[in-house]
XYZ file of C-alpha atoms in Angstrom:
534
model
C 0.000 0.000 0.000
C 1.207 3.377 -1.301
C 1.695 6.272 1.727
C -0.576 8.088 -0.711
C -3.540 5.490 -0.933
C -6.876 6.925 -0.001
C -5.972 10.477 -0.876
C -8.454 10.867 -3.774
C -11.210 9.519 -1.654
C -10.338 12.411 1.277
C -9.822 14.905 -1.032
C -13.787 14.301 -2.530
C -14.616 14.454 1.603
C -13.422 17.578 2.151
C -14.364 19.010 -1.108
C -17.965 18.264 -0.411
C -17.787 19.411 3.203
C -16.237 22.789 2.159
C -18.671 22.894 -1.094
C -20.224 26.202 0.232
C -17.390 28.022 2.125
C -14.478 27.914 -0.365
C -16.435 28.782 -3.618
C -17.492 31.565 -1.506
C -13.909 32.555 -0.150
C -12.512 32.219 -3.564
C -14.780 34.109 -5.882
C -15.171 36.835 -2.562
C -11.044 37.562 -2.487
C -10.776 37.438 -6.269
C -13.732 40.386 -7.028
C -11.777 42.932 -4.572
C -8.725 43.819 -6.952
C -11.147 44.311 -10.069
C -13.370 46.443 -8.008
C -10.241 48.597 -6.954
C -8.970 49.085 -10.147
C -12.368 49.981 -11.682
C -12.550 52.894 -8.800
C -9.210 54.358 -9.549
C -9.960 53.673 -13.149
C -13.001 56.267 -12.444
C -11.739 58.437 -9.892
C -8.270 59.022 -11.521
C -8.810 58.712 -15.393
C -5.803 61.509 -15.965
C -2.294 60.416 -15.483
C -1.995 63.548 -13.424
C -4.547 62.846 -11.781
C -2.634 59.468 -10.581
C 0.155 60.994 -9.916
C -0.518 63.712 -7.885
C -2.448 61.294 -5.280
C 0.727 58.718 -5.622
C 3.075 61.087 -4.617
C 0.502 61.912 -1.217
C -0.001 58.396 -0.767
C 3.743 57.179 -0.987
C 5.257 60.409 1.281
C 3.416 58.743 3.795
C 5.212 56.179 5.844
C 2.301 54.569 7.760
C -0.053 54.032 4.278
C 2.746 52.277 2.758
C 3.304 50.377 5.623
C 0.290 49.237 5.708
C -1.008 48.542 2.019
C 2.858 48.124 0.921
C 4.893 50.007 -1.631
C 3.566 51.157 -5.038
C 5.882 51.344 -8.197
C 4.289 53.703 -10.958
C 0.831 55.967 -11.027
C -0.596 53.562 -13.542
C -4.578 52.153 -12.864
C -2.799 48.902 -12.493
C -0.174 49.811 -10.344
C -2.638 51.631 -7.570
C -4.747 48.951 -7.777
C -2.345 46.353 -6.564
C -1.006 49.038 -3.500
C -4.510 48.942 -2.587
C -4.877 45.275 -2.735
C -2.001 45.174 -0.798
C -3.675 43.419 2.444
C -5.634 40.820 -0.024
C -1.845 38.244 0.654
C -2.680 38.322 3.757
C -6.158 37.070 3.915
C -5.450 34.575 1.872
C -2.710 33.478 4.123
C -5.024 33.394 6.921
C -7.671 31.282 5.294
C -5.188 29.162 4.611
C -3.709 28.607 7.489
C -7.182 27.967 8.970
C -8.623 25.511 6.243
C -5.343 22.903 6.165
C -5.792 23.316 10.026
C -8.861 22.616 10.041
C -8.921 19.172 7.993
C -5.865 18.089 9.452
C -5.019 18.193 12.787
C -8.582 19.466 14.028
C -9.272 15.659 12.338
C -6.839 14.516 14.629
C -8.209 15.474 17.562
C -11.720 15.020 17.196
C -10.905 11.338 16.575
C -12.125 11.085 13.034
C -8.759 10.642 11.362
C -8.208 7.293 13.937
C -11.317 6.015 12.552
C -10.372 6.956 9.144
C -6.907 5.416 9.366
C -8.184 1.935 10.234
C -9.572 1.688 6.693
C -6.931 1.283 3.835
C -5.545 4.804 3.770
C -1.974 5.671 3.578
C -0.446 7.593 6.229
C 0.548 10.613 3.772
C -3.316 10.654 2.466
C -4.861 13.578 5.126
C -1.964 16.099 4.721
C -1.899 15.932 1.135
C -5.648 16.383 0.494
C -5.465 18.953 2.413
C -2.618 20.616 1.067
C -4.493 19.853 -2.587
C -7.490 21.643 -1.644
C -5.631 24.938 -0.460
C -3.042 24.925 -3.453
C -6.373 24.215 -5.959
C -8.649 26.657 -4.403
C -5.508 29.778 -4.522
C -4.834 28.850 -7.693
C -8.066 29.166 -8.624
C -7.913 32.517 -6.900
C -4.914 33.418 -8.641
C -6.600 32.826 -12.004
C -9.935 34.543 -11.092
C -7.560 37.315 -10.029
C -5.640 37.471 -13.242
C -8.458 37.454 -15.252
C -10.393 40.300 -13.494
C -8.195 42.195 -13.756
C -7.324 41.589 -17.042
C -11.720 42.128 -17.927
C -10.987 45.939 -15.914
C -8.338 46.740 -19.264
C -5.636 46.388 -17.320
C -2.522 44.493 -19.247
C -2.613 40.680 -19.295
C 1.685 40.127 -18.249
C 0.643 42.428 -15.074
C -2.709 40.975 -14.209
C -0.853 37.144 -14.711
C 1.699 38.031 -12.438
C -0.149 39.589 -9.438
C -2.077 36.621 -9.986
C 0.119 34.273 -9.255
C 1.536 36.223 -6.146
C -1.387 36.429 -4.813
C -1.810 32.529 -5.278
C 1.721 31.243 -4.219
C 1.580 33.419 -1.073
C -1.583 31.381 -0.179
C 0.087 27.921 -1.031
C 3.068 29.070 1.265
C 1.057 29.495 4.193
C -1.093 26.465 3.342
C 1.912 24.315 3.750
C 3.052 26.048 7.255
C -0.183 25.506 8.175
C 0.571 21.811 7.432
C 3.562 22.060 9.142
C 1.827 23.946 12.310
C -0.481 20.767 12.348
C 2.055 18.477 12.921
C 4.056 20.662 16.126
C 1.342 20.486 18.858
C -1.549 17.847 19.414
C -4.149 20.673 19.465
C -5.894 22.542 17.039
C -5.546 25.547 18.856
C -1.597 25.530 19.307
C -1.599 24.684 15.775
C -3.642 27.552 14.523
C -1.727 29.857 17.308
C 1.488 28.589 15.968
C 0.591 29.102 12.020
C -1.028 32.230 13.240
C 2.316 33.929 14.853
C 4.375 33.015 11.617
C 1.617 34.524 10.218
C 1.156 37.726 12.393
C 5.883 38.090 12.064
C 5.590 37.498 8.292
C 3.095 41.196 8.707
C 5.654 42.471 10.913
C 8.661 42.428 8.719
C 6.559 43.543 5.546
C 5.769 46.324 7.600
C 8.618 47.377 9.335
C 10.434 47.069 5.539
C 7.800 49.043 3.886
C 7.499 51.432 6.851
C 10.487 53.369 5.339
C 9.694 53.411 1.874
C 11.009 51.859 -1.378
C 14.921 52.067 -1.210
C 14.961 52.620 2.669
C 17.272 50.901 4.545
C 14.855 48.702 6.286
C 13.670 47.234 2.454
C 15.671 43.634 3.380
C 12.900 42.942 6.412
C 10.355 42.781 3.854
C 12.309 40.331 1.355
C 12.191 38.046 4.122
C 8.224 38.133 4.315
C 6.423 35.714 1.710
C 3.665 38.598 2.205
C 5.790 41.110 0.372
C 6.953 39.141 -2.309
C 3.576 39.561 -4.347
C 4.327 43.210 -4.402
C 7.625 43.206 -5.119
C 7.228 41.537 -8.439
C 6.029 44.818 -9.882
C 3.528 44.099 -11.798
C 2.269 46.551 -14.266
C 5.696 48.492 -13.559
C 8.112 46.441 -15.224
C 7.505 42.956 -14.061
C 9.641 40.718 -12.115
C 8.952 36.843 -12.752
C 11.899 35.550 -10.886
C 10.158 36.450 -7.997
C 7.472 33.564 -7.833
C 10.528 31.815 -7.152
C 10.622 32.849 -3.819
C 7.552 31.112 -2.782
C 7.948 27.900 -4.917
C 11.267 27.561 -3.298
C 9.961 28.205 0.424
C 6.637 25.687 0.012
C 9.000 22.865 -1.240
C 11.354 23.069 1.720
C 8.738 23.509 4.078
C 7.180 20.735 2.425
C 10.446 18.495 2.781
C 10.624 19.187 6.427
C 6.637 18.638 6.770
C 6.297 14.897 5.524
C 9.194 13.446 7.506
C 7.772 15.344 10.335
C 4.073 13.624 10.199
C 4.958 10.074 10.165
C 7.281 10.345 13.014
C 4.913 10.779 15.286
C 2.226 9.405 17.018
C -1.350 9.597 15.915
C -2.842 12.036 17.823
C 0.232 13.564 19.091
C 2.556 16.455 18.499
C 5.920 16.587 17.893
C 5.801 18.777 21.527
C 4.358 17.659 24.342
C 1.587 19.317 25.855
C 2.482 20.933 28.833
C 1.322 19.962 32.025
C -0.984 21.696 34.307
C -1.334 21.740 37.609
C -2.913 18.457 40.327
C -5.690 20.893 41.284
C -6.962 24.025 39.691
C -6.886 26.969 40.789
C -10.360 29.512 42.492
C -10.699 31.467 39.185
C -11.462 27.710 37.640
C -13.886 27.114 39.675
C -17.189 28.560 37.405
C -17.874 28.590 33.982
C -16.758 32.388 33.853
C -13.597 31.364 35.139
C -12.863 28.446 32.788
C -14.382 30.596 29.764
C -11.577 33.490 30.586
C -8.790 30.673 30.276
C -9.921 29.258 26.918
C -10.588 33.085 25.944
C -7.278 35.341 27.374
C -5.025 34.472 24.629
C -6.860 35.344 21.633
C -8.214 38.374 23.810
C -4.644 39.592 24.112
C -3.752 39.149 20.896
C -6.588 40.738 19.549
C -6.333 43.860 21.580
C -2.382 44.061 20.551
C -3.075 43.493 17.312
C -6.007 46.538 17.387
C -3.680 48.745 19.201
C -0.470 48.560 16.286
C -3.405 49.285 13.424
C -4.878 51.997 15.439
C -1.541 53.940 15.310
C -0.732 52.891 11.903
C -4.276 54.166 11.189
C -3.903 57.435 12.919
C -0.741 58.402 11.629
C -1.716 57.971 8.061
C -5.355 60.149 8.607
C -3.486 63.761 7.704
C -1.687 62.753 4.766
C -4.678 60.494 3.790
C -6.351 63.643 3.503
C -4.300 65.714 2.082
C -3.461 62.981 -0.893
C -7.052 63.410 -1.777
C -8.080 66.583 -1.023
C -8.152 68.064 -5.216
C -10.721 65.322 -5.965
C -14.177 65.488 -5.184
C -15.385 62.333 -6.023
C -12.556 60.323 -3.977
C -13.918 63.056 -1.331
C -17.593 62.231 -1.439
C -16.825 58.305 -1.137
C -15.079 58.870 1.424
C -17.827 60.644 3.259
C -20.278 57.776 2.644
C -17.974 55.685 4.531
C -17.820 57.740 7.538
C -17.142 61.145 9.621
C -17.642 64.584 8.523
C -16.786 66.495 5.729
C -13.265 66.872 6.535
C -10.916 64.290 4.522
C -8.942 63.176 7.336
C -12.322 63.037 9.770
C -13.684 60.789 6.552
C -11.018 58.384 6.174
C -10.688 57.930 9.765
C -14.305 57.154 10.007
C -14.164 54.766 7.136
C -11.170 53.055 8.213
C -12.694 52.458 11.612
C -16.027 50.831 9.892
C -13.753 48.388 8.627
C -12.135 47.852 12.065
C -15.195 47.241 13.553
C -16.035 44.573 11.201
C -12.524 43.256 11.886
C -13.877 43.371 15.521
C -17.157 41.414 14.353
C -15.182 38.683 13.586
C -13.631 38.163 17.192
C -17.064 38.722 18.385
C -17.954 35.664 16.150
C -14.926 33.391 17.100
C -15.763 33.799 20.603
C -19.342 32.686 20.223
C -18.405 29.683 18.097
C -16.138 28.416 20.867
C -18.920 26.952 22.354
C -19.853 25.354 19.260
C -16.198 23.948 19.492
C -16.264 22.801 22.618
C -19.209 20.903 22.288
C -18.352 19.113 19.290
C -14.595 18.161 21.230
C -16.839 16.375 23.814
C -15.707 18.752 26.643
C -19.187 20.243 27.055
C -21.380 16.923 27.872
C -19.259 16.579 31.205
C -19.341 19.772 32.411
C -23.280 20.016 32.025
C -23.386 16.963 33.692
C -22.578 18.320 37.185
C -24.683 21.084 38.395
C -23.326 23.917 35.985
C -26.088 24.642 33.695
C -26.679 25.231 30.061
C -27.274 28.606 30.463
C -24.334 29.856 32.791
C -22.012 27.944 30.760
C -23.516 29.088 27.376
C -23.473 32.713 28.888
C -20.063 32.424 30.423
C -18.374 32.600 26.476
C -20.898 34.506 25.186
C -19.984 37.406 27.951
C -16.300 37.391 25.987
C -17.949 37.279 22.999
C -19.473 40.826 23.832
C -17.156 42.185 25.779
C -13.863 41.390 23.428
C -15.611 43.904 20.158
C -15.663 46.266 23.360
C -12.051 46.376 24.097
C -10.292 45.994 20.851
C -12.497 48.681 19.697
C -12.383 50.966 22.276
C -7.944 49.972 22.335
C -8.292 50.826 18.483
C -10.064 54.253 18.980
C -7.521 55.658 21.622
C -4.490 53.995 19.696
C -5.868 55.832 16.803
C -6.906 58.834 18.385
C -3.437 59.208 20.210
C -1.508 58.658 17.065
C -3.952 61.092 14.810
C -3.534 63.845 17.348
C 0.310 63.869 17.739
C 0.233 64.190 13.881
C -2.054 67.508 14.201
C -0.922 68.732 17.638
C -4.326 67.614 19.581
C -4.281 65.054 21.345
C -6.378 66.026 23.839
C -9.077 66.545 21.169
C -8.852 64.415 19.615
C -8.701 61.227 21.713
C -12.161 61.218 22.946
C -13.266 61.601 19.710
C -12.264 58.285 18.387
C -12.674 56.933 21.115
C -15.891 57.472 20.879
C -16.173 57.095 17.164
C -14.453 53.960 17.904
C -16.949 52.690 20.256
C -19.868 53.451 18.225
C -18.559 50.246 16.465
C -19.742 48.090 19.077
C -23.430 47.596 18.748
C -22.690 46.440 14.937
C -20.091 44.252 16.460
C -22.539 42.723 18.882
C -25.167 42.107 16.458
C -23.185 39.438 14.451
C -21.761 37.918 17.780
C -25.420 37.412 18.982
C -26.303 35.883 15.251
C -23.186 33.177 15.588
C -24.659 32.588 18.846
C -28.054 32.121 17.997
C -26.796 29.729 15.317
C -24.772 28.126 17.801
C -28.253 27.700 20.039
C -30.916 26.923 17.536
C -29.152 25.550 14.276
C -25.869 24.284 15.697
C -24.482 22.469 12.341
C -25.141 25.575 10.483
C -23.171 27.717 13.065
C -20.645 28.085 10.536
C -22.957 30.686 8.540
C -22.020 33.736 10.346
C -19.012 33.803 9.119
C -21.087 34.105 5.521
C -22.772 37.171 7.183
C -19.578 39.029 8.001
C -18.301 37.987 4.614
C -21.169 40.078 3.275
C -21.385 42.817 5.080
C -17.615 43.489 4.182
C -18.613 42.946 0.633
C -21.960 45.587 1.283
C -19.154 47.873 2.777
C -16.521 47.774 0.706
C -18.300 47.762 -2.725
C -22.268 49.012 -1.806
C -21.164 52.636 -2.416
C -19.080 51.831 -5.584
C -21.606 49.955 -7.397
C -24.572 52.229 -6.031
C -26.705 49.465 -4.863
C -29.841 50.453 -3.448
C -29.945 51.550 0.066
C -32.197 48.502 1.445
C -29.583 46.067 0.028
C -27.029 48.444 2.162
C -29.113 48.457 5.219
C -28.645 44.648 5.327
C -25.603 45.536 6.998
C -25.964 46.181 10.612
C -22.772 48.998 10.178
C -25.128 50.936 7.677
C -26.850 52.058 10.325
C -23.987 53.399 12.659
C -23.812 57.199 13.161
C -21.372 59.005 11.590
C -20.033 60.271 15.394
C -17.300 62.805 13.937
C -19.734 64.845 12.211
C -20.857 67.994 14.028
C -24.688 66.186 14.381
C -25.706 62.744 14.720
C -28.225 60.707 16.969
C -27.508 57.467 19.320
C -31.009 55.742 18.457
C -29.099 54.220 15.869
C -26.947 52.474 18.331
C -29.743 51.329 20.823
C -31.881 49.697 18.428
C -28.429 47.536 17.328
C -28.113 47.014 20.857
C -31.656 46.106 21.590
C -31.084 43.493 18.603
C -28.368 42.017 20.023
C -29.674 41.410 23.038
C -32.885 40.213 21.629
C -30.726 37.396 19.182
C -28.317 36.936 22.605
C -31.629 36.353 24.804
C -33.036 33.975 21.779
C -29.676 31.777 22.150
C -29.610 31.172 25.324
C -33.034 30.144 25.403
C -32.706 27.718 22.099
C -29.887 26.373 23.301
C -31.566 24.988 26.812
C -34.100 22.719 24.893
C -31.948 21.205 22.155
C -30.013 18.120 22.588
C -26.114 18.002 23.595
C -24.156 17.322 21.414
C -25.514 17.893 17.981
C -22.893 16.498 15.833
């Protein structure tokens, strides 16, 4: 029997199980670089036009650092700058999905039961690994060809394409790698996760200085900044890809060896052990709900804190790049905040934060979900805990994490915006505030996951579908003028615009009212179902 035996059998299981996430993943991620070069396309049509907002855009340290360098004022060329976060949500998804059918497999016993049949012990990690390369290259070419559809050249579109797509399939293959470190899912993720999180780092600690600073070599070591460093549209540079084909096939090497020299089930490091007797603060579902919840807490808030001052710091000369074109002007006060540029972009950028924030709110709620399905639920239900205390206990981090990250993101942002302008005691309540005014949109799609999680358990996977399309309502609703009940589907639609010199908080109570409605409703579903739903 060949190590390989069984793989095209897994490879049709997992297809089918993902059959309505990854198409929707895919064709999501490949629409947003189109869409940006059809705005800049429209916005810009004059090459001095381009040029005058590249040379605001790249003067400023902190928009380069974040979106990543931008070489030439062509349609194309701005278009990939401003796609220059897509890399890393690919990354992230696929990290998550090899996770996810590998060692998540592992320790929910399925790949034991799996492996008594006649499957070959290389079989899982490669049809995992299949489906992530297949579904970025797929990206890649939906990508390439959108691009291509916008009028932009084919060589360019082709090759930010395939960055795009090999960036993916070298974090799909750490992710295999991650799976086969630690004996949990969670270490894994948290391990594929931090390469993840330093790969961001050193792109933007490279870019932070600019094309030709002396920083530049951080970012060469960064599989994230190798998509943009190919140039495309400004003088191409194939023998990039190189970089990533190179990288997957020694992390590759060092993968296989890895996961059949260990023991199903286990990690190449041992789990560390915990204590003979736990502790008082483990005593109550509140208490065991903060120790599965501190870590991604922490990270969360850290993480909110860096983007607020990246975000801050780039609000003047966001403004300022802009401030000759009234169309860029008047999309930016759709998004949010007054009729000041910089008070626009800061309240658009902070929309998006607080979706970012939506989807902690939703990862916290579907920890429950998690835990049930692991079997660690049943026994704790079984003593006198009940469902609704321990149900409540991670649904209380699920509402209260939006709350800090947000509120860490508004004074982060606030504190960086007003150094840049002199006021920061102005300043800083203000976005707090404006930051805060994110929450009750947050909360709405945390309750939804965890009314899923209460009253259609094996569908809790869904709200993840909603935040998916409220980013896509908020990113392209204004661009493509859809009508303003499709918009309103959103629950971030309806948050105030709290920089602007008038604005009303009824707005915010009725999201609240929702979400405590849809909270209320879980809580109550998920008494009178039965435990566990598989």
């Amino acid at each position: 029997m060949s190590a390989f035996t069984g793989t095209r059998h897994l490879l049709r299981l997992i297809l089918r199980r993902d059959r309505v996430v990854l198409p929707i993943w895919v064709l999501l991620l490949a629409v947003l670089p189109a869409s940006y070069a059809g705005t800049y396309a429209e916005l810009y049509p004059t090459a001095p036009e381009r040029a005058a907002y590249l040379a605001g855009t790249a003067s400023n340290p902190s928009i380069v650092a974040l979106l990543g360098p931008v070489y030439g004022d062509s349609v194309g060329a701005l278009a990939v700058q401003r796609a220059g976060l897509l890399a890393l949500i690919v990354a992230l998804v696929s990290v998550l999905t090899v996770v996810r059918h590998t060692r998540t497999e592992e320790e929910a016993g399925r790949r034991e039961l799996l492996g008594a049949t006649v499957l070959g012990r290389y079989a899982g990690l490669t049809a995992a690994l299949l489906v992530a390369y297949t579904a970025n290259l797929l990206l890649g070419l939906l990508t390439a060809g959108g691009l291509a559809a916008a009028g932009l050249p084919g060589a360019g579109s082709l090759l930010f394409g395939a960055g795009v797509a090999l960036t993916g399939i070298v974090f799909a293959t750490v992710g295999g790698l991650a799976a086969q470190l630690t004996e949990s899912a969670g270490g894994a993720r948290g391990i594929g996760l931090g390469v993840l999180g330093l790969a961001f780092v050193l792109r933007l600690a490279g870019d932070a200085g600019g094309s030709g600073g002396g920083a530049e070599w951080l970012s060469w070591l960064s599989p994230l900044g190798w998509a943009a460093r190919g140039r495309a549209f400004a003088g191409e540079r194939w023998w990039v890809l190189l970089l990533p084909v190179l990288l997957t096939a020694l992390v590759a090497a060092v993968t296989y060896p890895v996961s059949v020299r260990r023991d199903l089930g286990a990690g190449v490091f041992p789990p560390r052990l915990g204590p003979a007797t736990a502790g008082a603060r483990l005593t109550g579902p509140i208490g065991l709900a903060w120790r599965l919840h501190r870590g991604q807490l922490l990270g969360w808030t850290v993480g909110f804190g860096l983007l607020g001052l990246v975000l801050g710091g780039a609000a003047d000369a966001a403004g300022d790049a802009v401030r000759g074109n009234q169309q860029v002007a008047e999309i930016l006060a759709r998004l949010g905040g007054s009729s000041a540029l910089a008070e626009a972009y800061l309240g658009g950028t902070l929309s998006i934060t607080g979706l970012a924030a939506a989807g902690y709110g939703i990862q916290a709620a579907l920890r429950a979900r998690a835990e049930e399905i692991a079997g660690r639920a049943e026994p704790l239900l079984a003593t006198a805990v009940s469902r609704t205390r321990w149900l409540a206990a991670h649904l209380f981090f699920a509402l209260l994490g939006p709350a800090v990250v947000l509120a860490v993101a508004g004074l982060t942002t606030g504190l960086a915006y007003g150094l840049s302008i002199g006021d920061v005691g102005g300043q800083l309540p203000r976005l707090l505030g404006a930051g805060l005014a994110q929450v009750p949109a947050a909360w709405v799609l945390a309750a939804l996951a965890a009314l899923l999680v209460g009253l259609l358990p094996r569908f809790s996977a869904a709200a993840w579908a909603a935040l998916a399309g409220c980013l896509l309502l908020g990113q392209l609703g204004a661009v493509l003028k859809l009508d303003q009940w499709a918009l309103d589907i959103s629950p971030f639609t309806h948050t105030p615009q709290v920089l602007a010199p008038h604005w009303t908080a009824t707005p915010l109570a009725a999201l609240t009212t929702i979400a405590a409605a849809l909270t209320a409703l879980s809580l109550r579903t998920f008494q009178t179902r039965d435990i566990p739903t598989p």
